[in-house]
Amino acid sequence: MSQPLNNGSANPLGRMMGSHTITNVKKWSCQDKQIPSVSQVKALHIYDFDNTLFMSPMPNPKLWTGPTIGFLMTQECFTNGGWWHDQHILESTGQGLEKEEPRAWDGWWNEHIVNLVELSMRQKDTMTILLTGRGEQNFADLIKRMVASKKLEFDMICLKQQVGPKGQRFSSTMHYKQLLLEDLIYTYKEADEIKVYEDRPVHVKGFREFFEKVNRALISYSNPSVRKPTTAEVIQVAEMTTTLDPVSETAEVQRMINSHNASLRPNDTNSNNSSSQNRLQLKRTVFFTGYLISPADTSNLLSLVSLPQAMSDSDLKFLANNILITPRPAPHSILEKVGGFGAKQIWQVTGTAVYENKIWAARVTPIPPSATYYTDNPHPIIVLACRKGVKPIDASRIQNWQPIPNEKQFVFETTVGEKVQLRIEHEVAGENEYESLFAAVRGPPFPGKRKLAGDEGPPVYGNDENRQPRANQDRGYRGGNQNRNRRGGDGGSHRNFQFQGRDRRGGNRGGGGSGGAGGGGGGGRNRARGGYKSLDDVGNSPRYGQGNGYQNHQPNYDDPPSQAYATGGDGYNASFPALGGGGGGRNGGANAAWNDGGGLPYQ
């Protein structure tokens, strides 16, 4: 539902007869620029900024857990306002402000909308306005520099002020924009044409309802001296969300956390359940440890999937991204067997199988056959694909494997790593590194009992299903299967092991990166999952706020590698900043390699 037309006023007649002057209108703009006279303007063209004109970065759904994305985008969770209120996030777009400004943020604009702005600029009787809900105090200088670098000239650049020109208080971004539009409409009485370009469906709906109310009020009043009804059009722009380079994004979030923590007084910490009054910490969630497969080899392996004629690719989730070691953080004993993080192993495909036209899998063997390996499963396999709604764990039901011709017996190399996502939680006194790997049951930002053991069940086959990682405790968890041609295994339970700090190895960001759902190389111009929420509109909704559903929202980890690796090639390593500490640099301690389906497979 759209907001009322004015700040608490319910009388449209009073609004129309109020004081609407060019002087008041100019106060909405952050530019020191003369605006057109009333007689000059026959049309008003209003352009939204974020993801309409400019492809603003969103939190990367492959980097963060679902609840953390909501946490980042909720203003009340940080003393400094979070994602949409921190100018450093926007400054970090692309290669960062210093490099992007000279090249006018090339590639980050919606060029179709840019062309429309340029057409509006050339129309002498059209007033061109940039209207955004970003705060004027933090973003006015930056956004003016950005549009100037693109050589776009607006008659007004309007950012959300703390208080309006007439002392108005804004209950939301939509309320702010409606009050500004009202001032424009009743000041520029000869402007019959109004066009608004907006990406968010909820704002498109709000604008349309607003213009309907304005016209109804004008018709009912029927006084041409006020103005005639408008011909208003609200154009919904296709969403153009993007993500930052994952290294930069993590560093910026760490900086936000450091700033938040530094702003707290000692006696404020943990004084109540308000997230803005608690120290925060960036933590890792490990979903599985496996032999990670490169994007190029994933593409080859997916050629082994043969679908029935009636089945479409859209019915499937394509995986082929790893050979499972264990569906949890691996204990030191297992890491020793597989050679530690970053260890390489060569494999060859020996057979394939299809289970009830639901799951496609490949069986593999190490090269040489005497090589030591480890897997929790009876034998090493790769889940290639499965139908939507089917869990890859059902690959354990496969009994019969079919041999394949020599040309399909692919040989490929894997790297030992982890599937990881990051999360933000309250800082917990005395928590060790291993304990920090497991999210609080209540979810961020709330402290609570940690999920250190779960339903062990049969091992999963390195899938990307929604689940919490589990610690290896003595609840029937079997030790898995080491190479049976060699001695031993790690039979029995793994009890009370400690996760030791380890260095991760990696390289530069790039191919196969998880820049966004279905996106290509790490960071950059890839679409992010989910609806666009920004500024103060995230509120207390179940997904983005701190309502009842907030703690339970889980991301989907099943993005097809055929999309995630579309532009990748073989180089899918990304250096990754160490968690905690300064977090300010673009390169840092721990390194990571990217894998499909969300998360950071560490090496």
GROMACS .gro file of N, CA, C and O in nm, residues 100-174:
model
  300
  100GLU      N    1   3.751   0.354  -1.139
  100GLU     CA    2   3.627   0.357  -1.217
  100GLU      C    3   3.588   0.498  -1.259
  100GLU      O    4   3.532   0.516  -1.368
  101GLU      N    5   3.616   0.597  -1.177
  101GLU     CA    6   3.574   0.734  -1.214
  101GLU      C    7   3.637   0.781  -1.345
  101GLU      O    8   3.565   0.836  -1.431
  102PRO      N    9   3.768   0.762  -1.370
  102PRO     CA   10   3.825   0.806  -1.498
  102PRO      C   11   3.762   0.737  -1.619
  102PRO      O   12   3.758   0.795  -1.727
  103ARG      N   13   3.713   0.614  -1.600
  103ARG     CA   14   3.651   0.544  -1.713
  103ARG      C   15   3.498   0.541  -1.702
  103ARG      O   16   3.433   0.463  -1.769
  104ALA      N   17   3.446   0.629  -1.618
  104ALA     CA   18   3.301   0.652  -1.606
  104ALA      C   19   3.225   0.524  -1.574
  104ALA      O   20   3.114   0.504  -1.623
  105TRP      N   21   3.282   0.439  -1.492
  105TRP     CA   22   3.216   0.314  -1.450
  105TRP      C   23   3.164   0.239  -1.572
  105TRP      O   24   3.051   0.190  -1.575
  106ASP      N   25   3.249   0.228  -1.672
  106ASP     CA   26   3.208   0.164  -1.797
  106ASP      C   27   3.161   0.021  -1.771
  106ASP      O   28   3.228  -0.057  -1.704
  107GLY      N   29   3.046  -0.013  -1.826
  107GLY     CA   30   2.990  -0.146  -1.809
  107GLY      C   31   2.895  -0.160  -1.691
  107GLY      O   32   2.832  -0.264  -1.674
  108TRP      N   33   2.883  -0.056  -1.610
  108TRP     CA   34   2.799  -0.063  -1.490
  108TRP      C   35   2.670   0.016  -1.504
  108TRP      O   36   2.591   0.022  -1.410
  109TRP      N   37   2.647   0.075  -1.620
  109TRP     CA   38   2.526   0.152  -1.642
  109TRP      C   39   2.428   0.071  -1.725
  109TRP      O   40   2.467  -0.011  -1.808
  110ASN      N   41   2.300   0.099  -1.706
  110ASN     CA   42   2.197   0.046  -1.795
  110ASN      C   43   2.193   0.140  -1.915
  110ASN      O   44   2.132   0.247  -1.911
  111GLU      N   45   2.261   0.101  -2.023
  111GLU     CA   46   2.282   0.192  -2.135
  111GLU      C   47   2.151   0.232  -2.203
  111GLU      O   48   2.142   0.340  -2.262
  112HIS      N   49   2.051   0.147  -2.197
  112HIS     CA   50   1.922   0.184  -2.254
  112HIS      C   51   1.862   0.303  -2.179
  112HIS      O   52   1.811   0.398  -2.240
  113ILE      N   53   1.870   0.299  -2.046
  113ILE     CA   54   1.820   0.411  -1.966
  113ILE      C   55   1.909   0.533  -1.984
  113ILE      O   56   1.860   0.647  -1.988
  114VAL      N   57   2.039   0.513  -1.997
  114VAL     CA   58   2.129   0.625  -2.025
  114VAL      C   59   2.087   0.696  -2.153
  114VAL      O   60   2.082   0.821  -2.158
  115ASN      N   61   2.054   0.620  -2.257
  115ASN     CA   62   2.010   0.681  -2.383
  115ASN      C   63   1.882   0.762  -2.364
  115ASN      O   64   1.866   0.869  -2.423
  116LEU      N   65   1.792   0.711  -2.280
  116LEU     CA   66   1.668   0.785  -2.254
  116LEU      C   67   1.695   0.915  -2.178
  116LEU      O   68   1.633   1.018  -2.205
  117VAL      N   69   1.789   0.910  -2.083
  117VAL     CA   70   1.826   1.032  -2.011
  117VAL      C   71   1.883   1.134  -2.109
  117VAL      O   72   1.849   1.254  -2.104
  118GLU      N   73   1.966   1.089  -2.200
  118GLU     CA   74   2.026   1.181  -2.298
  118GLU      C   75   1.919   1.242  -2.388
  118GLU      O   76   1.928   1.360  -2.424
  119LEU      N   77   1.818   1.164  -2.423
  119LEU     CA   78   1.707   1.219  -2.502
  119LEU      C   79   1.630   1.323  -2.422
  119LEU      O   80   1.592   1.429  -2.474
  120SER      N   81   1.609   1.294  -2.293
  120SER     CA   82   1.540   1.390  -2.207
  120SER      C   83   1.620   1.520  -2.196
  120SER      O   84   1.563   1.631  -2.196
  121MET      N   85   1.751   1.506  -2.185
  121MET     CA   86   1.837   1.624  -2.174
  121MET      C   87   1.825   1.715  -2.296
  121MET      O   88   1.833   1.838  -2.285
  122ARG      N   89   1.805   1.654  -2.413
  122ARG     CA   90   1.800   1.733  -2.537
  122ARG      C   91   1.663   1.799  -2.560
  122ARG      O   92   1.651   1.888  -2.644
  123GLN      N   93   1.562   1.758  -2.488
  123GLN     CA   94   1.430   1.817  -2.502
  123GLN      C   95   1.423   1.945  -2.419
  123GLN      O   96   1.428   1.941  -2.295
  124LYS      N   97   1.410   2.058  -2.485
  124LYS     CA   98   1.417   2.189  -2.417
  124LYS      C   99   1.304   2.211  -2.318
  124LYS      O  100   1.318   2.287  -2.223
  125ASP      N  101   1.188   2.144  -2.344
  125ASP     CA  102   1.073   2.167  -2.256
  125ASP      C  103   1.057   2.056  -2.152
  125ASP      O  104   0.952   2.044  -2.089
  126THR      N  105   1.161   1.976  -2.133
  126THR     CA  106   1.154   1.863  -2.039
  126THR      C  107   1.248   1.887  -1.921
  126THR      O  108   1.365   1.924  -1.940
  127MET      N  109   1.196   1.865  -1.804
  127MET     CA  110   1.277   1.874  -1.683
  127MET      C  111   1.321   1.732  -1.646
  127MET      O  112   1.237   1.643  -1.629
  128THR      N  113   1.451   1.710  -1.634
  128THR     CA  114   1.507   1.577  -1.612
  128THR      C  115   1.556   1.568  -1.467
  128THR      O  116   1.637   1.650  -1.422
  129ILE      N  117   1.508   1.465  -1.397
  129ILE     CA  118   1.532   1.456  -1.252
  129ILE      C  119   1.583   1.317  -1.217
  129ILE      O  120   1.526   1.216  -1.260
  130LEU      N  121   1.690   1.312  -1.139
  130LEU     CA  122   1.738   1.187  -1.080
  130LEU      C  123   1.684   1.180  -0.938
  130LEU      O  124   1.710   1.270  -0.857
  131LEU      N  125   1.612   1.075  -0.909
  131LEU     CA  126   1.545   1.062  -0.778
  131LEU      C  127   1.583   0.929  -0.714
  131LEU      O  128   1.553   0.823  -0.767
  132THR      N  129   1.650   0.935  -0.601
  132THR     CA  130   1.693   0.814  -0.532
  132THR      C  131   1.666   0.825  -0.382
  132THR      O  132   1.668   0.936  -0.327
  133GLY      N  133   1.644   0.712  -0.320
  133GLY     CA  134   1.621   0.709  -0.176
  133GLY      C  135   1.749   0.701  -0.095
  133GLY      O  136   1.744   0.695   0.029
  134ARG      N  137   1.863   0.702  -0.160
  134ARG     CA  138   1.989   0.704  -0.084
  134ARG      C  139   2.001   0.837  -0.009
  134ARG      O  140   1.957   0.941  -0.056
  135GLY      N  141   2.065   0.830   0.107
  135GLY     CA  142   2.074   0.947   0.193
  135GLY      C  143   2.164   1.055   0.135
  135GLY      O  144   2.275   1.027   0.088
  136GLU      N  145   2.117   1.179   0.140
  136GLU     CA  146   2.194   1.291   0.084
  136GLU      C  147   2.326   1.310   0.156
  136GLU      O  148   2.429   1.339   0.095
  137GLN      N  149   2.328   1.293   0.286
  137GLN     CA  150   2.448   1.320   0.364
  137GLN      C  151   2.565   1.232   0.321
  137GLN      O  152   2.678   1.279   0.308
  138ASN      N  153   2.540   1.103   0.296
  138ASN     CA  154   2.649   1.010   0.265
  138ASN      C  155   2.675   0.995   0.115
  138ASN      O  156   2.786   0.958   0.076
  139PHE      N  157   2.574   1.021   0.032
  139PHE     CA  158   2.587   0.982  -0.109
  139PHE      C  159   2.581   1.097  -0.209
  139PHE      O  160   2.605   1.074  -0.327
  140ALA      N  161   2.551   1.218  -0.166
  140ALA     CA  162   2.533   1.328  -0.263
  140ALA      C  163   2.658   1.349  -0.347
  140ALA      O  164   2.653   1.353  -0.471
  141ASP      N  165   2.773   1.361  -0.283
  141ASP     CA  166   2.896   1.388  -0.357
  141ASP      C  167   2.931   1.273  -0.450
  141ASP      O  168   2.966   1.296  -0.567
  142LEU      N  169   2.917   1.151  -0.402
  142LEU     CA  170   2.953   1.034  -0.484
  142LEU      C  171   2.864   1.021  -0.606
  142LEU      O  172   2.912   1.002  -0.719
  143ILE      N  173   2.734   1.033  -0.589
  143ILE     CA  174   2.643   1.015  -0.702
  143ILE      C  175   2.658   1.128  -0.803
  143ILE      O  176   2.652   1.107  -0.924
  144LYS      N  177   2.683   1.250  -0.756
  144LYS     CA  178   2.708   1.359  -0.849
  144LYS      C  179   2.834   1.333  -0.932
  144LYS      O  180   2.837   1.362  -1.052
  145ARG      N  181   2.936   1.279  -0.869
  145ARG     CA  182   3.059   1.246  -0.943
  145ARG      C  183   3.034   1.135  -1.045
  145ARG      O  184   3.088   1.137  -1.156
  146MET      N  185   2.951   1.039  -1.007
  146MET     CA  186   2.924   0.926  -1.096
  146MET      C  187   2.849   0.971  -1.222
  146MET      O  188   2.887   0.934  -1.334
  147VAL      N  189   2.744   1.049  -1.204
  147VAL     CA  190   2.668   1.092  -1.322
  147VAL      C  191   2.748   1.192  -1.405
  147VAL      O  192   2.737   1.195  -1.528
  148ALA      N  193   2.831   1.273  -1.339
  148ALA     CA  194   2.915   1.367  -1.414
  148ALA      C  195   3.017   1.294  -1.499
  148ALA      O  196   3.046   1.334  -1.613
  149SER      N  197   3.072   1.183  -1.447
  149SER     CA  198   3.169   1.105  -1.525
  149SER      C  199   3.105   1.047  -1.651
  149SER      O  200   3.172   1.028  -1.752
  150LYS      N  201   2.974   1.022  -1.645
  150LYS     CA  202   2.900   0.968  -1.760
  150LYS      C  203   2.846   1.079  -1.849
  150LYS      O  204   2.783   1.054  -1.951
  151LYS      N  205   2.875   1.206  -1.810
  151LYS     CA  206   2.830   1.324  -1.884
  151LYS      C  207   2.677   1.332  -1.893
  151LYS      O  208   2.621   1.369  -1.996
  152LEU      N  209   2.612   1.294  -1.785
  152LEU     CA  210   2.467   1.306  -1.775
  152LEU      C  211   2.435   1.433  -1.696
  152LEU      O  212   2.489   1.454  -1.588
  153GLU      N  213   2.348   1.516  -1.750
  153GLU     CA  214   2.313   1.642  -1.685
  153GLU      C  215   2.166   1.638  -1.646
  153GLU      O  216   2.077   1.630  -1.731
  154PHE      N  217   2.141   1.644  -1.517
  154PHE     CA  218   2.005   1.647  -1.464
  154PHE      C  219   1.973   1.787  -1.415
  154PHE      O  220   2.060   1.857  -1.360
  155ASP      N  221   1.849   1.829  -1.434
  155ASP     CA  222   1.807   1.957  -1.377
  155ASP      C  223   1.805   1.952  -1.225
  155ASP      O  224   1.831   2.051  -1.158
  156MET      N  225   1.771   1.832  -1.171
  156MET     CA  226   1.773   1.812  -1.027
  156MET      C  227   1.829   1.674  -0.996
  156MET      O  228   1.797   1.577  -1.066
  157ILE      N  229   1.914   1.665  -0.896
  157ILE     CA  230   1.959   1.537  -0.842
  157ILE      C  231   1.910   1.533  -0.698
  157ILE      O  232   1.955   1.611  -0.613
  158CYS      N  233   1.815   1.446  -0.672
  158CYS     CA  234   1.745   1.446  -0.544
  158CYS      C  235   1.776   1.320  -0.464
  158CYS      O  236   1.746   1.208  -0.509
  159LEU      N  237   1.837   1.337  -0.350
  159LEU     CA  238   1.862   1.229  -0.257
  159LEU      C  239   1.783   1.255  -0.130
  159LEU      O  240   1.748   1.369  -0.099
  160LYS      N  241   1.758   1.151  -0.057
  160LYS     CA  242   1.671   1.160   0.060
  160LYS      C  243   1.737   1.243   0.170
  160LYS      O  244   1.847   1.211   0.216
  161GLN      N  245   1.667   1.346   0.211
  161GLN     CA  246   1.713   1.431   0.319
  161GLN      C  247   1.655   1.383   0.452
  161GLN      O  248   1.555   1.312   0.454
  162GLN      N  249   1.719   1.422   0.559
  162GLN     CA  250   1.666   1.385   0.691
  162GLN      C  251   1.533   1.455   0.718
  162GLN      O  252   1.442   1.397   0.778
  163VAL      N  253   1.521   1.578   0.670
  163VAL     CA  254   1.398   1.655   0.685
  163VAL      C  255   1.372   1.726   0.553
  163VAL      O  256   1.464   1.781   0.491
  164GLY      N  257   1.247   1.725   0.506
  164GLY     CA  258   1.213   1.789   0.381
  164GLY      C  259   1.219   1.939   0.387
  164GLY      O  260   1.233   1.999   0.495
  165PRO      N  261   1.205   2.008   0.272
  165PRO     CA  262   1.214   2.155   0.267
  165PRO      C  263   1.113   2.226   0.356
  165PRO      O  264   1.137   2.337   0.401
  166LYS      N  265   0.998   2.161   0.379
  166LYS     CA  266   0.895   2.221   0.464
  166LYS      C  267   0.887   2.153   0.601
  166LYS      O  268   0.785   2.158   0.667
  167GLY      N  269   0.998   2.090   0.638
  167GLY     CA  270   1.002   2.023   0.767
  167GLY      C  271   0.936   1.886   0.768
  167GLY      O  272   0.909   1.830   0.875
  168GLN      N  273   0.914   1.827   0.648
  168GLN     CA  274   0.848   1.697   0.640
  168GLN      C  275   0.938   1.587   0.697
  168GLN      O  276   1.060   1.590   0.680
  169ARG      N  277   0.874   1.491   0.761
  169ARG     CA  278   0.942   1.370   0.805
  169ARG      C  279   0.893   1.255   0.718
  169ARG      O  280   0.775   1.248   0.684
  170PHE      N  281   0.985   1.164   0.681
  170PHE     CA  282   0.952   1.060   0.585
  170PHE      C  283   0.939   0.925   0.655
  170PHE      O  284   1.033   0.881   0.724
  171SER      N  285   0.826   0.861   0.636
  171SER     CA  286   0.806   0.729   0.697
  171SER      C  287   0.872   0.619   0.616
  171SER      O  288   0.893   0.510   0.666
  172SER      N  289   0.905   0.646   0.491
  172SER     CA  290   0.970   0.547   0.404
  172SER      C  291   1.025   0.616   0.282
  172SER      O  292   0.999   0.736   0.259
  173THR      N  293   1.100   0.543   0.201
  173THR     CA  294   1.150   0.599   0.076
  173THR      C  295   1.036   0.636  -0.017
  173THR      O  296   1.040   0.739  -0.085
  174MET      N  297   0.931   0.554  -0.022
  174MET     CA  298   0.817   0.582  -0.109
  174MET      C  299   0.749   0.711  -0.066
  174MET      O  300   0.709   0.793  -0.149
   0.00000   0.00000   0.00000
